Coordinates of C-alpha atoms in Angstrom, one line a residue:
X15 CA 57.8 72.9 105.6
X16 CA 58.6 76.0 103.9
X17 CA 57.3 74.7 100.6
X18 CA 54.0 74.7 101.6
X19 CA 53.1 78.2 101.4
X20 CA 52.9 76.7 97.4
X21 CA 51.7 73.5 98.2
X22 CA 48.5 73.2 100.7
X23 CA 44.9 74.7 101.1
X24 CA 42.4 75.3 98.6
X25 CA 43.7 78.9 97.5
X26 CA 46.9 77.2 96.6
X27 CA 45.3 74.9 93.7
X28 CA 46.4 77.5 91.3
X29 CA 49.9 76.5 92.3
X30 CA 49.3 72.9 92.5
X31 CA 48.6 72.9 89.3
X32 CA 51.3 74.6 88.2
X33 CA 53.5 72.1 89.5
X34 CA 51.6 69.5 88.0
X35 CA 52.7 70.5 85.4
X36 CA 56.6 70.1 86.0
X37 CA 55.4 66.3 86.9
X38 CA 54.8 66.6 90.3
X39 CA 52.6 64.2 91.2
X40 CA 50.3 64.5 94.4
X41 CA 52.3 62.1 96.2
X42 CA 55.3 64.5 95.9
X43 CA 53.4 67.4 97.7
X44 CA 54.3 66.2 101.5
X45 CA 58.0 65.3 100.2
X46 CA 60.7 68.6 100.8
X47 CA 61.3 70.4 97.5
X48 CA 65.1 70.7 97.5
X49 CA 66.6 73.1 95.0
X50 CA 69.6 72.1 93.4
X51 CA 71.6 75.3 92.0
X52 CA 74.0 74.6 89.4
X53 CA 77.0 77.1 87.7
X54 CA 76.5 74.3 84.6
X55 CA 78.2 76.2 81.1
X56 CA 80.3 75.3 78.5
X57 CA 82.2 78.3 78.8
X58 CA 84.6 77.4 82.0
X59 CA 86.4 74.4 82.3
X60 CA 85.8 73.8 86.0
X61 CA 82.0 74.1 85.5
X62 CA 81.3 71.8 82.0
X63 CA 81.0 68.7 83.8
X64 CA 78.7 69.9 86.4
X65 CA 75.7 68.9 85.1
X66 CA 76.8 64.9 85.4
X67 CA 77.7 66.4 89.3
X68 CA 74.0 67.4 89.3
X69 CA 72.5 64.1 87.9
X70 CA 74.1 62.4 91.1
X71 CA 72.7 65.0 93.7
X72 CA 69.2 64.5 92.0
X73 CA 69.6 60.9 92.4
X74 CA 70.6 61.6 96.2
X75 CA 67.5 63.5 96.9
X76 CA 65.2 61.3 95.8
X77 CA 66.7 58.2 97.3
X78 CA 66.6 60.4 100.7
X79 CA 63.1 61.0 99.7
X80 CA 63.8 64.5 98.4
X81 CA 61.6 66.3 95.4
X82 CA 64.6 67.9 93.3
X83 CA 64.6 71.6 91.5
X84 CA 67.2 72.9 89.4
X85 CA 68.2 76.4 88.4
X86 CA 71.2 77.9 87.1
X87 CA 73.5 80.9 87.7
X88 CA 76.1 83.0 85.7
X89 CA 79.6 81.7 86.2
X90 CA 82.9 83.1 84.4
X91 CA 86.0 81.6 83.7
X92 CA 88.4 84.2 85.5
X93 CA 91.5 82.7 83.4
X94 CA 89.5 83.2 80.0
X95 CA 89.0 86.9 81.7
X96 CA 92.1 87.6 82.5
X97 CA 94.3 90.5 81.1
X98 CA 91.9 92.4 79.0
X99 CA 88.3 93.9 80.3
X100 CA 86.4 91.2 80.7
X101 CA 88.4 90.9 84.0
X102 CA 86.5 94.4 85.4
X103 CA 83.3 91.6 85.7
X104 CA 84.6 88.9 87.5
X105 CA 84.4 90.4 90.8
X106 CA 81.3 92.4 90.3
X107 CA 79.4 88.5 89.0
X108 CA 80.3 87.4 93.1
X109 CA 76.8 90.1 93.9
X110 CA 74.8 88.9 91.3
X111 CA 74.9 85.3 91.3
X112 CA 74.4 85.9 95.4
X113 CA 71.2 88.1 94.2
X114 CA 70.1 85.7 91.9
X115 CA 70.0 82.7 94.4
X116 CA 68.3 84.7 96.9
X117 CA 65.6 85.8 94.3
X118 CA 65.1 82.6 93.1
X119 CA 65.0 80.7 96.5
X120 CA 63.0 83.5 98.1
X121 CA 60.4 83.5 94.9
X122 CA 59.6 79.5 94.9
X123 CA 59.7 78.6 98.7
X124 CA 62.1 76.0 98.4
X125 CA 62.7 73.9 101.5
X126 CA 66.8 73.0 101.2
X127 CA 69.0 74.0 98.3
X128 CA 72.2 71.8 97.1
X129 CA 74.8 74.5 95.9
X130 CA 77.2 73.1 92.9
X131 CA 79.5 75.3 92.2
X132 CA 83.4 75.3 91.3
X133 CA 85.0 78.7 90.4
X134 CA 86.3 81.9 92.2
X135 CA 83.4 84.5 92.3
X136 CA 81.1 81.5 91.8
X137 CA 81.4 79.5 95.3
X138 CA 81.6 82.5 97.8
X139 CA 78.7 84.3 96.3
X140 CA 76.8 80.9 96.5
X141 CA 78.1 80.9 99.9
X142 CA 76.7 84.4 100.4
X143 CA 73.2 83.8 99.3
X144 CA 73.1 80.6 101.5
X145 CA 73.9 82.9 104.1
X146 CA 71.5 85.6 103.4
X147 CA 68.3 83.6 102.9
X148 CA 69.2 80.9 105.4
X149 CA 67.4 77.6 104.6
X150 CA 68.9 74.3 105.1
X151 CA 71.8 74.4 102.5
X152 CA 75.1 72.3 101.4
X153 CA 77.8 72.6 98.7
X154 CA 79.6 70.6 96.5
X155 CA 82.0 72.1 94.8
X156 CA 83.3 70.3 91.1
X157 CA 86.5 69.4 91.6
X158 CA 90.2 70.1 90.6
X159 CA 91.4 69.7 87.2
X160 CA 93.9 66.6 86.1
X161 CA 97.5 68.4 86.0
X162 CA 99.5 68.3 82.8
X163 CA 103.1 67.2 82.5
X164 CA 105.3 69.2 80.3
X165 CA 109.2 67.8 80.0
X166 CA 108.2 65.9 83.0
X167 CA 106.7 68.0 85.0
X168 CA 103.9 68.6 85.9
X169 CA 101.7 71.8 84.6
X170 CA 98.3 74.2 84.8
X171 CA 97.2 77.1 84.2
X172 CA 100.1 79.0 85.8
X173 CA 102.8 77.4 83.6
X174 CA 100.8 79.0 80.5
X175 CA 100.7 82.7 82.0
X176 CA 104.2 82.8 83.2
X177 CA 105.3 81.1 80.0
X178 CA 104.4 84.3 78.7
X179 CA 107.1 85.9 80.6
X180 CA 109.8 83.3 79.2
X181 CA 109.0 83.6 75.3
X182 CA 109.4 87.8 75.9
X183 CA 113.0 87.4 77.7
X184 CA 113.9 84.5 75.3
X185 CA 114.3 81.2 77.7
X186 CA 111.6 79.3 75.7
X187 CA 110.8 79.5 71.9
X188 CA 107.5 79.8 70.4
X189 CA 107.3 76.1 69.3
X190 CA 107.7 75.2 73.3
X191 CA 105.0 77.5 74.2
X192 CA 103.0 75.7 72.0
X193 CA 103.9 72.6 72.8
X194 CA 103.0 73.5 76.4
X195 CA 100.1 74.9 75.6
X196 CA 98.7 71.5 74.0
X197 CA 99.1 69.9 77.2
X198 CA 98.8 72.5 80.4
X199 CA 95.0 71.8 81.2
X200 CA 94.3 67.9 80.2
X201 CA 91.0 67.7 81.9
X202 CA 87.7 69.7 83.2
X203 CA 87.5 71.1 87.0
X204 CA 89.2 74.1 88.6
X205 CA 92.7 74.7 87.8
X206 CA 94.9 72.3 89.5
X207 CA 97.2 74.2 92.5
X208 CA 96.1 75.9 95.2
X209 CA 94.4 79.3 93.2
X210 CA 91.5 81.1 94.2
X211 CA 88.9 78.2 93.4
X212 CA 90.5 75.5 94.6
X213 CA 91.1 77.4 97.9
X214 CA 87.5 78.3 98.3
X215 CA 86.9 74.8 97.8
X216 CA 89.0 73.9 100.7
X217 CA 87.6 76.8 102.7
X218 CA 83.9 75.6 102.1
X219 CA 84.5 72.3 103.6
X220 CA 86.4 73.7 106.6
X221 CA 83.9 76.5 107.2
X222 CA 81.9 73.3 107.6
X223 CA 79.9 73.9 104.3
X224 CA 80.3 71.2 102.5
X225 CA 80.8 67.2 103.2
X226 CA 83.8 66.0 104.7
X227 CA 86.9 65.3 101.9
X228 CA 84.7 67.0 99.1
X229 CA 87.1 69.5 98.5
X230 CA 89.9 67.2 96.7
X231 CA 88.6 64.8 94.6
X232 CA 89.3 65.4 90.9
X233 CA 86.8 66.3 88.9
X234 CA 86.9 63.7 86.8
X235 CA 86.8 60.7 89.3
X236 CA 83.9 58.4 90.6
X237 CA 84.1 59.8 93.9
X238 CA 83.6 63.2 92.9
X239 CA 80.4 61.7 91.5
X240 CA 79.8 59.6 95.0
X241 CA 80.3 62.6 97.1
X242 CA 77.6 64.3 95.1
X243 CA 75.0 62.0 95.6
X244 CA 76.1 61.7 99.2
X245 CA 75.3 65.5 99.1
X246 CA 71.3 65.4 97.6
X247 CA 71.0 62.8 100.2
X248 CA 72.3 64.7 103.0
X249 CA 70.1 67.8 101.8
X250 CA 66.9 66.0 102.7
X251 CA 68.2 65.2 106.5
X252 CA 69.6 68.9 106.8
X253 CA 65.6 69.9 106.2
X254 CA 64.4 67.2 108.2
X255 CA 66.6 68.7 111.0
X256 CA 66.5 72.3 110.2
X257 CA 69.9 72.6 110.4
X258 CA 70.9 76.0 108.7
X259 CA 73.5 78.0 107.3
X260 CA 73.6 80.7 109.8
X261 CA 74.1 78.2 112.6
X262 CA 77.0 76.6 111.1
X263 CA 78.7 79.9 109.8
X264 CA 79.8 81.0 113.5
X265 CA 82.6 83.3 114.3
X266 CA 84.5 79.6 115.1
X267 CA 84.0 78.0 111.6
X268 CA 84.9 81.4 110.2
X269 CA 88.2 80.9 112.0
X270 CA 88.5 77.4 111.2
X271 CA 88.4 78.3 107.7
X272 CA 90.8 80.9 108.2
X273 CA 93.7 78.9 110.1
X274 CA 93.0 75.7 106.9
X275 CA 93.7 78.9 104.3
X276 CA 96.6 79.9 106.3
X277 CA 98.2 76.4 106.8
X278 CA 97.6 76.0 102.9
X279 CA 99.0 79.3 101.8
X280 CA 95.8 79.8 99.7
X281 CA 95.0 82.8 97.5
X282 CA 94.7 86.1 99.2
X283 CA 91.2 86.5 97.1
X284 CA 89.6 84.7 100.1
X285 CA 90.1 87.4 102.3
X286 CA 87.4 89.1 100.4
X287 CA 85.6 86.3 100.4
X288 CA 85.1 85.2 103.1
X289 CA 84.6 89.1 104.6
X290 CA 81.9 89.2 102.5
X291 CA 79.8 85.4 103.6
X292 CA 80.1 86.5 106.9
X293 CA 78.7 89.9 106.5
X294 CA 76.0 87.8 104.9
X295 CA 76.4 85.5 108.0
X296 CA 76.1 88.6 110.6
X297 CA 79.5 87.6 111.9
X298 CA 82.1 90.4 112.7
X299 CA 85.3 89.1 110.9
X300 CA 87.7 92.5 110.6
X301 CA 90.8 92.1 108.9
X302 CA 93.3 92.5 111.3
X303 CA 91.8 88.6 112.5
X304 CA 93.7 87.0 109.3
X305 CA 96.7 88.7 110.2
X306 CA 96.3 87.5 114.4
X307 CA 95.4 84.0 112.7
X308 CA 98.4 83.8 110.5
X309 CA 100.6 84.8 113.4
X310 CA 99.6 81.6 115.2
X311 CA 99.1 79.1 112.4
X312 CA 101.7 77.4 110.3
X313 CA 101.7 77.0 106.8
X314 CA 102.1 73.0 106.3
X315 CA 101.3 72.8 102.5
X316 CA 103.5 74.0 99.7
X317 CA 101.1 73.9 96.7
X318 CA 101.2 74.9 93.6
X319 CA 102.2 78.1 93.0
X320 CA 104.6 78.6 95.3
X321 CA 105.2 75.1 96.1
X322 CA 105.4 72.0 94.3
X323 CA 102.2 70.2 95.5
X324 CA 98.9 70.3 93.1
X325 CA 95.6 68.9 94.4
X326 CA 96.1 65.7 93.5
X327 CA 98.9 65.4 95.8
X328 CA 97.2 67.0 99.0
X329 CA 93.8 64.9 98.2
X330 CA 96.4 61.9 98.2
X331 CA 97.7 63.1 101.3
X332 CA 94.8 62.7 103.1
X333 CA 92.9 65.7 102.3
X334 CA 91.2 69.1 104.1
X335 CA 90.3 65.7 107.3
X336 CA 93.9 65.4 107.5
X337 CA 95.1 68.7 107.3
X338 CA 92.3 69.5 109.9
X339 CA 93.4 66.5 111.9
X340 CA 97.1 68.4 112.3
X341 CA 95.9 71.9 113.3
X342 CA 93.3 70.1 115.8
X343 CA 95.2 71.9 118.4
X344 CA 94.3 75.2 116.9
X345 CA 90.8 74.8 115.8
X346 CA 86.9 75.3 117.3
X347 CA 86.6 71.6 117.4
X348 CA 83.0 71.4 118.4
X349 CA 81.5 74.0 115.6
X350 CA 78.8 72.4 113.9
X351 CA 79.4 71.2 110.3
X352 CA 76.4 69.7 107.3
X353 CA 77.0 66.6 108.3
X354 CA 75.2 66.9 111.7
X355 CA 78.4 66.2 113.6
X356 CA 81.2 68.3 114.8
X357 CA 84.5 69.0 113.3
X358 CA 86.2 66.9 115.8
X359 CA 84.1 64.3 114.8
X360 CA 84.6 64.6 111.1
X361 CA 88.8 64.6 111.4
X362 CA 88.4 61.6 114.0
X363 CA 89.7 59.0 111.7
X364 CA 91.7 61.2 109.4
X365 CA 95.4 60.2 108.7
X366 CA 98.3 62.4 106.7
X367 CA 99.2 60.1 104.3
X368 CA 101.9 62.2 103.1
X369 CA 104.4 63.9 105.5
X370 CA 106.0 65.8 102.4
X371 CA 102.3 67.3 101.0
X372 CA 101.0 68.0 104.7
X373 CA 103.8 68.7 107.0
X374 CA 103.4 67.9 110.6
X375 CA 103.2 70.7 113.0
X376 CA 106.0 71.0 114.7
X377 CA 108.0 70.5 110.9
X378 CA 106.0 72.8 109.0
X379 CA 107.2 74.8 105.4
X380 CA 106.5 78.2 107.4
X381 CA 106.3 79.1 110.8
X382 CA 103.4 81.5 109.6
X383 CA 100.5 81.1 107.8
X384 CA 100.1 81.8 104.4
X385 CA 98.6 85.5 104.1
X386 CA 100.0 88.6 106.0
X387 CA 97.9 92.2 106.5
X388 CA 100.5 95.2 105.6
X389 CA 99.7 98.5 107.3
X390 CA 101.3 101.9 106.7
X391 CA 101.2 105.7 105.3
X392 CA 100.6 103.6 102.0
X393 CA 97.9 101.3 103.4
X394 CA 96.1 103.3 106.0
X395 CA 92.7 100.5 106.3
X396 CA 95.3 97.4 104.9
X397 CA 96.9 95.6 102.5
X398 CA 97.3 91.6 101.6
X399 CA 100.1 89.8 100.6
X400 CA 100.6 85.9 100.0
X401 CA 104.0 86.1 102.2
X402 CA 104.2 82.2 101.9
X403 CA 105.1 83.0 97.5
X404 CA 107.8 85.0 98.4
X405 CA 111.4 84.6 98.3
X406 CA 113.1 85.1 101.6
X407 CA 115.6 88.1 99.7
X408 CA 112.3 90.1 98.6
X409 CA 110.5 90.2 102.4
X410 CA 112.0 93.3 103.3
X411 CA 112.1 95.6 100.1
X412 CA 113.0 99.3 99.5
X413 CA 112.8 100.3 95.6
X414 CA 111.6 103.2 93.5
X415 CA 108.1 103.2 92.2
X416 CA 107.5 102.6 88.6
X417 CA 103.6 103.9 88.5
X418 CA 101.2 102.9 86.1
X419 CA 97.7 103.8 85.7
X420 CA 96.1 100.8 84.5
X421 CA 97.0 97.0 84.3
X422 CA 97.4 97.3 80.3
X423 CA 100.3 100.0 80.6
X424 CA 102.3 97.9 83.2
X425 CA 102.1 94.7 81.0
X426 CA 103.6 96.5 78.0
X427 CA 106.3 98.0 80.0
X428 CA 107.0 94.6 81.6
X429 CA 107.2 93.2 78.1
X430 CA 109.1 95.8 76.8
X431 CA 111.2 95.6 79.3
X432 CA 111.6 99.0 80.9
X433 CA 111.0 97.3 84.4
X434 CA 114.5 96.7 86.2
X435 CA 115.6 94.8 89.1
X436 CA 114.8 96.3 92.3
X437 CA 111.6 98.5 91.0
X438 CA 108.8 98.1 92.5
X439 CA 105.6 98.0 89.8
X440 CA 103.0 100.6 91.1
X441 CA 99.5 99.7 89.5
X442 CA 96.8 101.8 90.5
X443 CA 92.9 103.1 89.5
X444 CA 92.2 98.8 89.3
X445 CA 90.1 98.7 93.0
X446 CA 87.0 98.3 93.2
X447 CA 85.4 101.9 92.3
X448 CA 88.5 102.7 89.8
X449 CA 89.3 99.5 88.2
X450 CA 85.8 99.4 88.4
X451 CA 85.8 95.9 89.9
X452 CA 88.9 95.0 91.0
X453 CA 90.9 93.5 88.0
X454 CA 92.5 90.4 89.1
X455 CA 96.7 91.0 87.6
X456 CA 98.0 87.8 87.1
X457 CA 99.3 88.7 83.4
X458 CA 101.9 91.0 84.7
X459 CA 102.4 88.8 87.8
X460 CA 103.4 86.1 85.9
X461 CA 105.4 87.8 82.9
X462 CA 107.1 89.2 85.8
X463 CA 107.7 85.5 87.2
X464 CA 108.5 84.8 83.8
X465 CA 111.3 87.0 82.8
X466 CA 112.9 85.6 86.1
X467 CA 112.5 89.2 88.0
X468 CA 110.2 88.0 91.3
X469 CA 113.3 88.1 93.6
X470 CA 113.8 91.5 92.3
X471 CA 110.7 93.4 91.5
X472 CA 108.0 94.0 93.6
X473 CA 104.4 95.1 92.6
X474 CA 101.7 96.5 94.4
X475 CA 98.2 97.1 93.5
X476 CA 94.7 98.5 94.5
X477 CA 93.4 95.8 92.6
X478 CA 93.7 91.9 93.7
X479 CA 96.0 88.8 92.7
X480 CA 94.6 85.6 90.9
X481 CA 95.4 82.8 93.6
X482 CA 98.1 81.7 90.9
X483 CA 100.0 85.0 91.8
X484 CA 103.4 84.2 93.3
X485 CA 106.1 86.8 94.6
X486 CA 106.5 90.0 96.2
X487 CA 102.7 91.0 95.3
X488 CA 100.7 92.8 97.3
X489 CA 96.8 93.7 96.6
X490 CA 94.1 95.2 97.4
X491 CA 95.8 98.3 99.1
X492 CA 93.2 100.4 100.8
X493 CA 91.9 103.3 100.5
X494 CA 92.3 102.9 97.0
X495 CA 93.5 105.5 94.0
X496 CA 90.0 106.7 93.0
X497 CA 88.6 107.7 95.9
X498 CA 92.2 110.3 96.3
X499 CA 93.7 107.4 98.8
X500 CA 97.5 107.9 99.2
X501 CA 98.5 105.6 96.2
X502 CA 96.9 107.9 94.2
X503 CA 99.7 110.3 95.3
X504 CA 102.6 108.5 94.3
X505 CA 105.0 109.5 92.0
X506 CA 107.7 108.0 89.5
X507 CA 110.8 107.5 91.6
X508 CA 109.2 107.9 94.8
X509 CA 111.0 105.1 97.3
X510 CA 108.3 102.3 98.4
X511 CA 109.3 100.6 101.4
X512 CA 107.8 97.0 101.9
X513 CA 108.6 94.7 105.3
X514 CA 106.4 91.6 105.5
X515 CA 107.8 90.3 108.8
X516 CA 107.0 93.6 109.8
X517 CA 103.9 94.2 108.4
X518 CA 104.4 97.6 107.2
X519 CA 104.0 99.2 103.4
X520 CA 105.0 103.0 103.5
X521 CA 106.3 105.4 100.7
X522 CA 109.4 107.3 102.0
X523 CA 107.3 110.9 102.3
X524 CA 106.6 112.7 104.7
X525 CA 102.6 113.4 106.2
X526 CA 102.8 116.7 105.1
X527 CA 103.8 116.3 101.7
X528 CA 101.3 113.4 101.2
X529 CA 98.8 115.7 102.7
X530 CA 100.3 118.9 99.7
X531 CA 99.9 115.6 96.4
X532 CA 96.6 115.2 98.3
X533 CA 95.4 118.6 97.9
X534 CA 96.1 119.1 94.2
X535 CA 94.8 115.9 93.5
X536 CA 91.9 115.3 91.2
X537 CA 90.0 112.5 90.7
X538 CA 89.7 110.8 87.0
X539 CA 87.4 110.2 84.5
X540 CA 85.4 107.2 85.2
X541 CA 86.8 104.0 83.1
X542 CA 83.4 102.6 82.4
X543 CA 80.3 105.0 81.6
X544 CA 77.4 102.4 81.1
X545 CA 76.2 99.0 82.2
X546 CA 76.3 97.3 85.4
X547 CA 79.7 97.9 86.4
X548 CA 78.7 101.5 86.7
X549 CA 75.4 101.2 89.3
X550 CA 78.2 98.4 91.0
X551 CA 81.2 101.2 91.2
X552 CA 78.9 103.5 93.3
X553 CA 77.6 100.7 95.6
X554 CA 80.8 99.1 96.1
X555 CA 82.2 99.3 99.7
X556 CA 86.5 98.9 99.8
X557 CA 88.4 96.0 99.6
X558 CA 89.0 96.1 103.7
X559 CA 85.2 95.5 103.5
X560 CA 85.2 93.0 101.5
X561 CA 84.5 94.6 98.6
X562 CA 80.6 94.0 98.7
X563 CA 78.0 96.4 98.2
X564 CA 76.3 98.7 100.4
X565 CA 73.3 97.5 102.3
X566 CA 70.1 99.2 101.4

């Protein structure tokens, strides 16, 4: 075993003792030593209750004859983040929790690590670092929150940003906001549609990561709790059988995961995300292979936000086995999963028990999947847009840009009410080197939504989209502004010309006047002058690339 570089001959008494002194006894020293790393704080919703998640996976390992470790790593709250700063770190924490797992992992000789993790930057770079250092791993991710219900209706996180939207153009009064307010997020676990978390969640078990039906449990249910244990248990055999992530995490799992995102219409965030575990992975995953998957694969779910589904509903339905279980057709049936078996295996029994929350195949909400690549004189190396959140009138837009240098000065203007129907929002220097870290905009997304304009107003972005983004809005457009790519060049009133069926972005100029902004063009004054985000804004690769950092 791996662990006993710390745990046999005389020279290693030093360690021995060392352990000894966590309680190891000498009984323990020919059992596997399974690390168990937890995203545990108070600070994020989806994340306080993980420490009763861990208790269970400690339990599991030792029944399955395990010795259990646990560690901790960083983990923000992306919707506590949101709209001011803060936000410029949420990215950016995806490298360092993947840095911090591989230190720790690599430093103490662990034999098998259980990752518990629940949040957007939190689960991919977990992914990442399981990836990277390759020992037996699994994931259990924490769960979706309970939904609210507002006038009868059910409610998140969403409701509350794009209420936001509705107090400004006077359709709800203060005294509702509040009212909604009290009663939008009722429980812990990730925010309860089909955002960012939830979707990496989803992606995790189909990239074969995690057990089968872990993604859809609530958090607060005893099966959460029984999947977790399940999961320490299942972390012994994976060492007993050297099963590891790098042989899971083939180019067909990677695909798997991609056609379950695109039949979901998840967040386009996981395009970066899952770039960036397979770079990790040593598997070649360019972008134009969402756009080829999304071509081919329907989108069968309409969750929450573009839909009226939350996870509740699709883990009633039957779950990720049953969504599998439709696109079987589609899918690398025999990739290898954590559980030892194959995915055609895993789905065997599954059943859609819901034909509304998981459509069948040949009935499905879209005949595409959920996330489209845009290319043009706009988007030379790509852009992403969540086509599935769009109304059929905005696919095919034409509109004059209204540009705006930072996500703070389109938010005012959209609250002031200087955007009109038909503009489209141009917000720029927010990629990855300019924002720096790639500000997710779901603020002016939402007030947008809000102030009933997304069948009017598009918005474009080099920075990214919170997977409760619905609408014309595209992200992460590539090159981005501070590197002198051709957003950067736009100006107020220039016509932006958007077709998603298409799959073109282009501003109405021609090459050679492009090439005449480009040559007077300077770039600005760094945003951020000290810190980490700094030594991360010169590392950083583009958004195309998944937005990680340069390899030594």
């Amino acid at each position: 075993m791996r662990s006993d570089t710390i745990k046999l001959g005389i020279e290693r008494a030093p360690h021995r003792a060392l352990l000894k002194a966590l309680g190891i006894a000498d009984r323990d020293l020919d059992k596997p030593f399974i690390t168990i790393v937890n995203s545990f704080t108070t600070v994020v919703p989806g994340h306080a209750h993980l420490n009763q998640v861990a208790k269970a996976v400690k339990a599991g390992i030792l029944a399955a004859g395990g010795v259990p470790f646990e560690f901790n790593t960083i983990g923000i709250c992306d919707g506590l983040a949101m709209g001011h700063e803060g936000m410029r770190y949420s990215l950016p924490s995806r490298e360092l929790i993947a840095d911090s797992v591989e230190v720790m992992v690599q430093s103490h000789r662990f034999d098998g690590m259980v990752l518990i993790s629940n949040c957007d930057k939190i689960t991919p770079g977990m992914l990442m670092a399981a990836a990277r250092v390759n020992i037996p791993a699994i994931m259990v991710t924490g769960g979706p929150m309970l939904s609210g219900v507002y006038k009868g209706k059910k409610v998140g996180t969403a409701s509350m940003f794009e209420a936001v939207g509705k107090v400004a153009a006077g359709k709800m009064s203060e005294e509702e906001l509040k009212a909604l307010e009290d009663v939008a997020c009722p429980s812990c676990g990730s925010c309860n549609g089909m955002f960012t978390a939830n979707t990496m969640s989803c992606v995790t078990e189909a990239l074969g990561m995690s057990l089968t039906g872990c993604a859809t449990p609530s958090a607060v249910s005893a099966a959460r709790l029984r999947i977790a244990k399940a999961t320490g248990e299942r972390a012994v055999g994976l060492v007993k059988e050297d099963l590891k992530p790098r042989k899971i995490l083939s180019s067909d799992s990677f695909e798997n995961a991609i056609m379950v995102d695109m039949a979901l219409g998840g967040s386009t965030n996981t395009v970066l995300h899952l770039t960036a575990i397979a770079r990790e992975a040593e598997v070649a995953l360019p972008l134009s292979l969402f756009d080829e998957l999304s071509r081919r694969v329907p989108h069968l779910s309409s969750m929450v936000p573009s839909g009226p589904y939350t996870l509740e509903d699709l883990d009633e339905a039957g779950g990720i086995p049953a969504l599998m279980r439709e696109l079987k057709d589609s899918l690398h049936l025999d990739a290898v999963t954590v559980t030892g078996k194959t995915v055609k295996e895993n789905i065997e029994g599954a059943v859609v028990l819901d034909a509304n929350v998981i459509r069948p195949r040949d009935n499905p909400v879209h005949q595409e999947g959920g996330i489209v690549i845009l290319k043009g004189n706009l988007s030379p190396e790509g852009a992403v847009v969540k086509a599935t959140a769009i109304s059929p009138k905005m696919l095919v837009h034409k509109g004059p840009a209204k540009i705006f240098d930072t996500e703070e000065e389109a938010m005012k203007a959209i609250l002031d009410k200087k955007i009109q129907e038909g503009d489209v929002v141009v917000i720029r220097y927010e990629g990855p080197v300019g924002g720096p870290g790639m500000r997710e905009m779901l603020s002016p997304t939402a007030a947008i939504a809000g102030m009933g304009l997304s069948e009017s107003v598009a918005l474009i972005t080099d920075g990214r989209f919170s997977g409760a983004t619905r609408g014309p809005c595209i992200g992460h457009v590539s090159p981005e502004a501070a590197i002198g790519g051709p957003i950067a060049m736009l100006r107020n009133g220039d016509i932006i010309e958007i077709d998603v069926p298409k799959r073109k972005l282009n501003v109405k100029l021609s090459d050679e006047e492009l090439n005449n902004r480009a040559k007077s063009w300077t770039a600005k004054e760094p945003k951020v002058k000290s810190g980490y985000l700094v030594r991360y804004s010169k590392l950083v690769q583009p958004a195309s690339k998944g937005s990680v950092l340069e390899k030594a």
